[in-house]
mmCIF file of C-alpha atoms in Angstrom:
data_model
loop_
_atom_site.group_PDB
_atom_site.id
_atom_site.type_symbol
_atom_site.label_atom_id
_atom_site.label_comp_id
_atom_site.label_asym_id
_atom_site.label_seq_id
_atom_site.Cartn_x
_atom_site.Cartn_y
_atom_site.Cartn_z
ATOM 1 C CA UNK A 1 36.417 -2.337 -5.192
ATOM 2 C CA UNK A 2 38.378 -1.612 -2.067
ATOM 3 C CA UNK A 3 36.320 -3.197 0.957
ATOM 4 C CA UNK A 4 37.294 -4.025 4.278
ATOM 5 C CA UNK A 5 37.216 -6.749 5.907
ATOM 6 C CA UNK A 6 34.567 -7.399 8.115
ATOM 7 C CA UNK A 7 36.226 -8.964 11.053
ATOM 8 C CA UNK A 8 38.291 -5.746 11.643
ATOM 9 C CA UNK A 9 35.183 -3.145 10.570
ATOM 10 C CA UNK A 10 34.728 -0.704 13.752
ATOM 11 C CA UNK A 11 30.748 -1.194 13.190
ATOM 12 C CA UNK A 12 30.700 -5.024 13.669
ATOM 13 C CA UNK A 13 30.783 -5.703 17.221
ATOM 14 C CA UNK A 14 29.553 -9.176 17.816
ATOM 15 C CA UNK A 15 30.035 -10.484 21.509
ATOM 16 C CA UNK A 16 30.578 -14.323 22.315
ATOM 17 C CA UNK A 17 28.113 -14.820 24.766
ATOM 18 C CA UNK A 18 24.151 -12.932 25.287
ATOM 19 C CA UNK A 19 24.232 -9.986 27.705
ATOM 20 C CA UNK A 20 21.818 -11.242 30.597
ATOM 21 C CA UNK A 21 18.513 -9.329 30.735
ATOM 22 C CA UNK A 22 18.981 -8.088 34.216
ATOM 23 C CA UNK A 23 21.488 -6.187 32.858
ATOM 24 C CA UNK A 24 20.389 -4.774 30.149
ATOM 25 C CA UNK A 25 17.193 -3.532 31.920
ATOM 26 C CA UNK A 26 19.166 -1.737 34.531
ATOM 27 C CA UNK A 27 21.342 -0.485 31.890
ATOM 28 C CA UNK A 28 17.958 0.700 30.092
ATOM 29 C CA UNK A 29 17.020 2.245 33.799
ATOM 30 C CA UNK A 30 20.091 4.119 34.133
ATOM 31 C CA UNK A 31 19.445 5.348 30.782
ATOM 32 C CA UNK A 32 15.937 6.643 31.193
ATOM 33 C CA UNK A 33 16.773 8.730 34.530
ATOM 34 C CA UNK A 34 19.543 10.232 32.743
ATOM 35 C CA UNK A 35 17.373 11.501 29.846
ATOM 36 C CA UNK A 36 14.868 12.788 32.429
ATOM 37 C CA UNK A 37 18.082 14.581 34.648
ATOM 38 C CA UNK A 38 18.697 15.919 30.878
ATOM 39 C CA UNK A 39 14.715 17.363 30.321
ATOM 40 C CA UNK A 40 14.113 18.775 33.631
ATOM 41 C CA UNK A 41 17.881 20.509 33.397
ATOM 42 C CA UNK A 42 15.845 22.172 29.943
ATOM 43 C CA UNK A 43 12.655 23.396 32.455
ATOM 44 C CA UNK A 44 13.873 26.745 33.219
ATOM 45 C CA UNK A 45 15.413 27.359 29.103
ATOM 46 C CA UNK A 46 11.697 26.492 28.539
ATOM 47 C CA UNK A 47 9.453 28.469 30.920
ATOM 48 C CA UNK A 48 11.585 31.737 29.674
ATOM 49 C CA UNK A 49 10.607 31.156 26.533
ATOM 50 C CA UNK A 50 6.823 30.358 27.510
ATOM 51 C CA UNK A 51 6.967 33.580 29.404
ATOM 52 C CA UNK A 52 8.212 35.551 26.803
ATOM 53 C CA UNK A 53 5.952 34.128 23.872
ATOM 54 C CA UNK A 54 3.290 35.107 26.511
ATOM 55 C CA UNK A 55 1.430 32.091 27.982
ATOM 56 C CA UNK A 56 1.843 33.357 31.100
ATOM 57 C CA UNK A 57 -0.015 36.824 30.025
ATOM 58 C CA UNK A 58 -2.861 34.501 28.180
ATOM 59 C CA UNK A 59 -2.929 32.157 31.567
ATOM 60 C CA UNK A 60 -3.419 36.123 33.642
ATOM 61 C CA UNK A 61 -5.659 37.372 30.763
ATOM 62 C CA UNK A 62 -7.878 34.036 30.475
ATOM 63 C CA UNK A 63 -8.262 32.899 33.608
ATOM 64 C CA UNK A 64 -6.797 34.817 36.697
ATOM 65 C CA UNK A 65 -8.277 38.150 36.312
ATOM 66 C CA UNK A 66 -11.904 37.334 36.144
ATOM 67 C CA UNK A 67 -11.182 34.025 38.383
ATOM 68 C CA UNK A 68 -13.533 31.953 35.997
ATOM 69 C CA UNK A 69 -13.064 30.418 32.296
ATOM 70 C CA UNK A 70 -14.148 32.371 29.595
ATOM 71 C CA UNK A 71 -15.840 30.039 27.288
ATOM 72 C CA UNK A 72 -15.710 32.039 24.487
ATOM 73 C CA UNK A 73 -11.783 32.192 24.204
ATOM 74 C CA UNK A 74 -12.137 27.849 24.612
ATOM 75 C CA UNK A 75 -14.436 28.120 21.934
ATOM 76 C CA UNK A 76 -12.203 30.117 19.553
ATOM 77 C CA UNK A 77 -9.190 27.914 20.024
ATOM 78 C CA UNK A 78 -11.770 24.693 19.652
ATOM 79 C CA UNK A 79 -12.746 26.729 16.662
ATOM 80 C CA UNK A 80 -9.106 27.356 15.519
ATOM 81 C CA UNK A 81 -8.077 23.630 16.141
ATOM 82 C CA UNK A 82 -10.689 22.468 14.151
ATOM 83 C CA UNK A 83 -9.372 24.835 11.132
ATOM 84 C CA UNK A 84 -6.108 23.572 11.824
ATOM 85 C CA UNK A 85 -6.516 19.756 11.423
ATOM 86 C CA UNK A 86 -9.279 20.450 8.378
ATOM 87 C CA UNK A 87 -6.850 22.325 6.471
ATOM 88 C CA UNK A 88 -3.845 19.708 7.460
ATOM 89 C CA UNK A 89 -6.341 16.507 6.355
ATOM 90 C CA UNK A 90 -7.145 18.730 3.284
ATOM 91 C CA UNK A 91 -3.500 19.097 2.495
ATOM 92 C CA UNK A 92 -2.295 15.641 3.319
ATOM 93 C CA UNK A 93 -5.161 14.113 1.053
ATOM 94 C CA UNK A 94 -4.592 16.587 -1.598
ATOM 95 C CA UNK A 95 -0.796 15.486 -2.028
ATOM 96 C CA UNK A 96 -2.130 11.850 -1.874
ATOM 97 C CA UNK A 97 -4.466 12.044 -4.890
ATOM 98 C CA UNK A 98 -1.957 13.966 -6.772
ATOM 99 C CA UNK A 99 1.686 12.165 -5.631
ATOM 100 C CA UNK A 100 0.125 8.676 -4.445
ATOM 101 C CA UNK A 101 -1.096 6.962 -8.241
ATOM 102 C CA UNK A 102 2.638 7.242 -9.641
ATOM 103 C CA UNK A 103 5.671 5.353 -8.574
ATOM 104 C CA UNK A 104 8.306 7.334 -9.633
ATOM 105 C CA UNK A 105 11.112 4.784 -8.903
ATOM 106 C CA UNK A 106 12.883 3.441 -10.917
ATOM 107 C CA UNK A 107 14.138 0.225 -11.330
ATOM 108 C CA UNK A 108 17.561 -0.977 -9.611
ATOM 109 C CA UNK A 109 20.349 -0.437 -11.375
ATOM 110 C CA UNK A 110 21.972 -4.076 -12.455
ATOM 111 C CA UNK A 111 25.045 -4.259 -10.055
ATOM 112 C CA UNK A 112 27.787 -7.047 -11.442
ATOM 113 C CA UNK A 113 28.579 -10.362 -9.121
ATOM 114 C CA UNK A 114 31.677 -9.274 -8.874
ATOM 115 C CA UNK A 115 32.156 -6.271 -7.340
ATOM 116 C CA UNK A 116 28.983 -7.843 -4.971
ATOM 117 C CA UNK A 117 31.569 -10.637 -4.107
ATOM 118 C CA UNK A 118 34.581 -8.233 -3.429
ATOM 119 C CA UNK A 119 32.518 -5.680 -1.269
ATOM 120 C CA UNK A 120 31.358 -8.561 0.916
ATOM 121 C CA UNK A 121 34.033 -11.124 0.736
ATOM 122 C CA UNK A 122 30.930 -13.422 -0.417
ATOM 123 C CA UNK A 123 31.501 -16.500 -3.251
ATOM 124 C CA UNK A 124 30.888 -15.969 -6.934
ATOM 125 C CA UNK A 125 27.806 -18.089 -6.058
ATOM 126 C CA UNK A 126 26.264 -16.180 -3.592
ATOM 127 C CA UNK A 127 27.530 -13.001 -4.807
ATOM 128 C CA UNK A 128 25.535 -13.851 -8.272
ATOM 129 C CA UNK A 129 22.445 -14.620 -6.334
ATOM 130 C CA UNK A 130 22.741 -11.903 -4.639
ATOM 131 C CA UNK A 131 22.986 -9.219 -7.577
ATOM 132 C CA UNK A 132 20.003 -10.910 -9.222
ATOM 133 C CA UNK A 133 17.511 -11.012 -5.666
ATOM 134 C CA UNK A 134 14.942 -8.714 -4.685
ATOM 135 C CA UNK A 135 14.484 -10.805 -1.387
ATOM 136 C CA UNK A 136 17.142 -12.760 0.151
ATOM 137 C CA UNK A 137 17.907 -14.521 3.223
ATOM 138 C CA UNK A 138 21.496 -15.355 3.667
ATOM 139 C CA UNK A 139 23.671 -17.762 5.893
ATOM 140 C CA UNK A 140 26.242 -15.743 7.727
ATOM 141 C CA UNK A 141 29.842 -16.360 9.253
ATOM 142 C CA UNK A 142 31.141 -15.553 12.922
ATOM 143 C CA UNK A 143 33.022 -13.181 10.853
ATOM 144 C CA UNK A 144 29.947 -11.493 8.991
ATOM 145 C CA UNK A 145 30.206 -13.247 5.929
ATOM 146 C CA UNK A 146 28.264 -14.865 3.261
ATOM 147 C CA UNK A 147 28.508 -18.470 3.366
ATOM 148 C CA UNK A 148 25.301 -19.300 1.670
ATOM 149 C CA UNK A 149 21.451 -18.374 0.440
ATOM 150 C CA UNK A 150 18.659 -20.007 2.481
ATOM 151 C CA UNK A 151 15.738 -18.008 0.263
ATOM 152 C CA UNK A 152 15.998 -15.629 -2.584
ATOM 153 C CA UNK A 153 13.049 -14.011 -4.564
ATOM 154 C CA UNK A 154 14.848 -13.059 -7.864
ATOM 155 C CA UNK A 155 13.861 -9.141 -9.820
ATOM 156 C CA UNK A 156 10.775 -9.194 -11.352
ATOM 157 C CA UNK A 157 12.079 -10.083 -15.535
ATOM 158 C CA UNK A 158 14.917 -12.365 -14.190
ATOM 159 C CA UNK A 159 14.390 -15.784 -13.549
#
């Protein structure tokens, strides 16, 4: 198996010291008022297409001509919404009692110590663990590797 190595992996940035929180919350400010810049640029791509699915007709039809509420367009779309979430609960339980008694998957496939150890420059120790666990906690290098297994919980079958 042709891994790389970790230390040089474009993925695996790991900085020396903490960033401090101040910064990360104005970095996490500056972040939020650029998504909102973003949305509100999207208001006027939006309202078109309000306008021409026609919710401003239904706003003129519903509510501006007669200048009061008609109550019996509210109580169709109550009417509607409650058809709409009966028939979605419906569905969703349906596809439970059919899909949620079986567990179609399958067990893992048995994956040799070896190629565990090359792919993660790990020991034949902890690369044999490793291939055998369903639950592991592992001691890691500065450079990302294995040194070690704090906890494992081996495959059901494989003690």
């Amino acid at each position: 198996m042709n891994a790389q190595n970790p230390v040089e992996h474009p993925f695996i940035y790991r900085p020396e010291t903490r960033v401090p929180t101040a910064t990360r919350t104005l970095h996490g400010a500056i972040t939020l008022v650029a998504w909102m810049i973003y949305a509100y640029l999207w208001l006027p791509v939006l309202t078109a297409i309000a306008w021409y699915l026609g919710v401003r007709t239904a706003f003129v039809e519903i509510y501006v001509r007669n200048n009061r509420i008609d109550n019996g367009v509210f109580l169709a779309i109550g009417v509607m919404a409650l058809i709409a979430i009966a028939l979605l609960v419906g569905w969703a339980e349906y596809n439970r009692r059919k899909f949620g008694r079986h567990d179609r998957r399958g067990a893992p496939r048995q994956v040799d110590a070896y190629d565990v150890g090359d792919s993660m420059f790990a020991p034949l120790e902890v690369s044999q663990r490793l291939s055998r666990a369903k639950l592991i906690r592992l001691e890691m290098s500065h450079d990302a590797r294995p040194l070690g297994v704090h906890h494992d919980a081996p495959m059901p079958g494989q003690l």
